[in-house]
XYZ file of C-alpha atoms in Angstrom:
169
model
C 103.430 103.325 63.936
C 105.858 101.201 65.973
C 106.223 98.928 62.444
C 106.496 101.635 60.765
C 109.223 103.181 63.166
C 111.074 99.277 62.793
C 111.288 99.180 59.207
C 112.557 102.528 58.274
C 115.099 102.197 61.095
C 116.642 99.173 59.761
C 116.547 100.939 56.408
C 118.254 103.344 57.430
C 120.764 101.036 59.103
C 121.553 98.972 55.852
C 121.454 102.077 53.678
C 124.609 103.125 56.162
C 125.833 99.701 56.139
C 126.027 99.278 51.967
C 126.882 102.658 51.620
C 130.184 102.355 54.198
C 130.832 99.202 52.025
C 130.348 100.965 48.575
C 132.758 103.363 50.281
C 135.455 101.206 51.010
C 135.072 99.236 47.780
C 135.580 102.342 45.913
C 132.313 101.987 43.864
C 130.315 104.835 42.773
C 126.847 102.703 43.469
C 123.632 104.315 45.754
C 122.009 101.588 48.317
C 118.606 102.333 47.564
C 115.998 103.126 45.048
C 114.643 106.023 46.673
C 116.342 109.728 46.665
C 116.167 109.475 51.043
C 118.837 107.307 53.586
C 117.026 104.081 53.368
C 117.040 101.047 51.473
C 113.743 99.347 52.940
C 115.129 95.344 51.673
C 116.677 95.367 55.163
C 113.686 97.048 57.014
C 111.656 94.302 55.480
C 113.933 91.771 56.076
C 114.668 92.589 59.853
C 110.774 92.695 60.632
C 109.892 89.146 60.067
C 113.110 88.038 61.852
C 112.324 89.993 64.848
C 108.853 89.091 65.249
C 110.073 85.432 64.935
C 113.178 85.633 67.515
C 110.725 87.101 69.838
C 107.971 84.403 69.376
C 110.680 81.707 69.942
C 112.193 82.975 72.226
C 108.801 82.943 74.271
C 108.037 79.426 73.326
C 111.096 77.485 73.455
C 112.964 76.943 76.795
C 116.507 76.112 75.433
C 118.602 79.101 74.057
C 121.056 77.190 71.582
C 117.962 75.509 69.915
C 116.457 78.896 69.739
C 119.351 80.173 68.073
C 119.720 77.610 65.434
C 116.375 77.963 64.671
C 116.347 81.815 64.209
C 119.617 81.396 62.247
C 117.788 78.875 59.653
C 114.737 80.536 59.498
C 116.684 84.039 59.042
C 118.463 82.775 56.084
C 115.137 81.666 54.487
C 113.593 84.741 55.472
C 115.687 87.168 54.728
C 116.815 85.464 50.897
C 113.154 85.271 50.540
C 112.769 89.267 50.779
C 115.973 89.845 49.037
C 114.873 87.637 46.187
C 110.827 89.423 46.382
C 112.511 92.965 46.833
C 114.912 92.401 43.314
C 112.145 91.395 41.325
C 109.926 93.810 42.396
C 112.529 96.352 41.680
C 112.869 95.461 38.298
C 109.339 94.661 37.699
C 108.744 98.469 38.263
C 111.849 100.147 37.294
C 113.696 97.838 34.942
C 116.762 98.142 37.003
C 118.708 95.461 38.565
C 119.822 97.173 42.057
C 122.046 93.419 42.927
C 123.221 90.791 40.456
C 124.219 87.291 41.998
C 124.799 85.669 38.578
C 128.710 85.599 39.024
C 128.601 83.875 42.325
C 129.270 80.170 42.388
C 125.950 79.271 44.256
C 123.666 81.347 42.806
C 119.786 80.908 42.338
C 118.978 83.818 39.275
C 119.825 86.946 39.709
C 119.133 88.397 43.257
C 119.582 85.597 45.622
C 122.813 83.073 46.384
C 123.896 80.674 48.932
C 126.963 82.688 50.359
C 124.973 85.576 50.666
C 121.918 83.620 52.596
C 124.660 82.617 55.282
C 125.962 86.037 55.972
C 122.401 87.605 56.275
C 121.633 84.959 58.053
C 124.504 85.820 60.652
C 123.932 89.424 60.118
C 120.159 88.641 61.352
C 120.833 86.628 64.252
C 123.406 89.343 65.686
C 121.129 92.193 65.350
C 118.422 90.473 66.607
C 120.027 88.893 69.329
C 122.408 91.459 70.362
C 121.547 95.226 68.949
C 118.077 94.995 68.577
C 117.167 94.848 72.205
C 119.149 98.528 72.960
C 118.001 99.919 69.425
C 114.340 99.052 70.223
C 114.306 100.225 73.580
C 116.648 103.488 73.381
C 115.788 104.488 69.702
C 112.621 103.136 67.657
C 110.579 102.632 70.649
C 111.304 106.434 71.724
C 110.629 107.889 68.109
C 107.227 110.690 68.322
C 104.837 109.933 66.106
C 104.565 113.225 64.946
C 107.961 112.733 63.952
C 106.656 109.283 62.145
C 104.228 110.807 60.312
C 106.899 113.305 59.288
C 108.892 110.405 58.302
C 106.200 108.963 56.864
C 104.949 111.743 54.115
C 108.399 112.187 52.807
C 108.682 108.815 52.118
C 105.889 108.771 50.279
C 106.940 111.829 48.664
C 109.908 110.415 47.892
C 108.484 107.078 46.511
C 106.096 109.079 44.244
C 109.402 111.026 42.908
C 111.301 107.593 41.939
C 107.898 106.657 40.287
C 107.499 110.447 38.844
C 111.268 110.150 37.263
C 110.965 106.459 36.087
C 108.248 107.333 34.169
C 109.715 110.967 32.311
C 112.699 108.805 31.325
C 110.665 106.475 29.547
């Protein structure tokens, strides 16, 4: 359940984050797939990179090199999901959610360099610095009663994306 908890919290916490930017951009775009507040590439994303900090920081006595190291392996890990999450997207709904083709560094559509740096400094902040009072004073205090709750509407909800991808066809 705590996993669970993790992911849809940082879902919900880049759903809020893309949707202030869509905001401010003045673009009529949704964050997610899904009809609910979350857009589960960053729940996915932040996992890995959290179970990661936390093993290296346990292992590895020097804090710089254990910052570095996060850093680099948070850019891989996180372009890694971003680049799995895009294709599964549009192996299943034949919609492209994020296009990278117009950036200079690009690698096909859903991954780029300049975008692998910022998530990769986007990662290492959280994990470093918000994670530790959003684990302690939010996701590890979440019911599970209220995670199942959590958990049947998002599986009503993913069975509605499927449900309306498939009467539009």
């Amino acid at each position: 359940m705590y996993y669970f908890n993790l992911i849809m919290f940082y879902s919900l916490l880049g759903f809020i984050m893309e949707s202030v930017v869509y905001k401010i951009c003045n673009t009529n775009q949704h964050s997610s797939i899904f009809y609910g507040p979350y857009t589960l590439v960053y729940g996915f994303g932040m996992l890995p990179c959290i179970l990661l900090f936390n093993k290296l920081t346990s292992v590895l006595p020097n804090k710089i090199i254990t910052i570095i190291l996060s850093y680099l392996s948070f850019v891989i890990i996180t372009t890694t999901i971003e680049w799995i999450g895009g294709s599964l997207i549009h192996l299943f709904l034949k919609i492209d959610k994020w296009n990278y083709q117009n950036h200079k560094y690009h690698l096909g559509k859903y991954i780029c360099l300049d975008n692998a740096i910022y998530w990769g400094l986007l990662a290492t902040f959280i994990v470093k610095y918000l994670h530790p009072f959003f684990n302690l004073n939010i996701i590890k205090k979440i019911p599970n009663h209220a995670t199942i709750i959590i958990l049947i509407i998002f599986l009503i909800d993913t069975c509605l994306v499927f449900i309306n991808k498939i009467m539009k066809n």
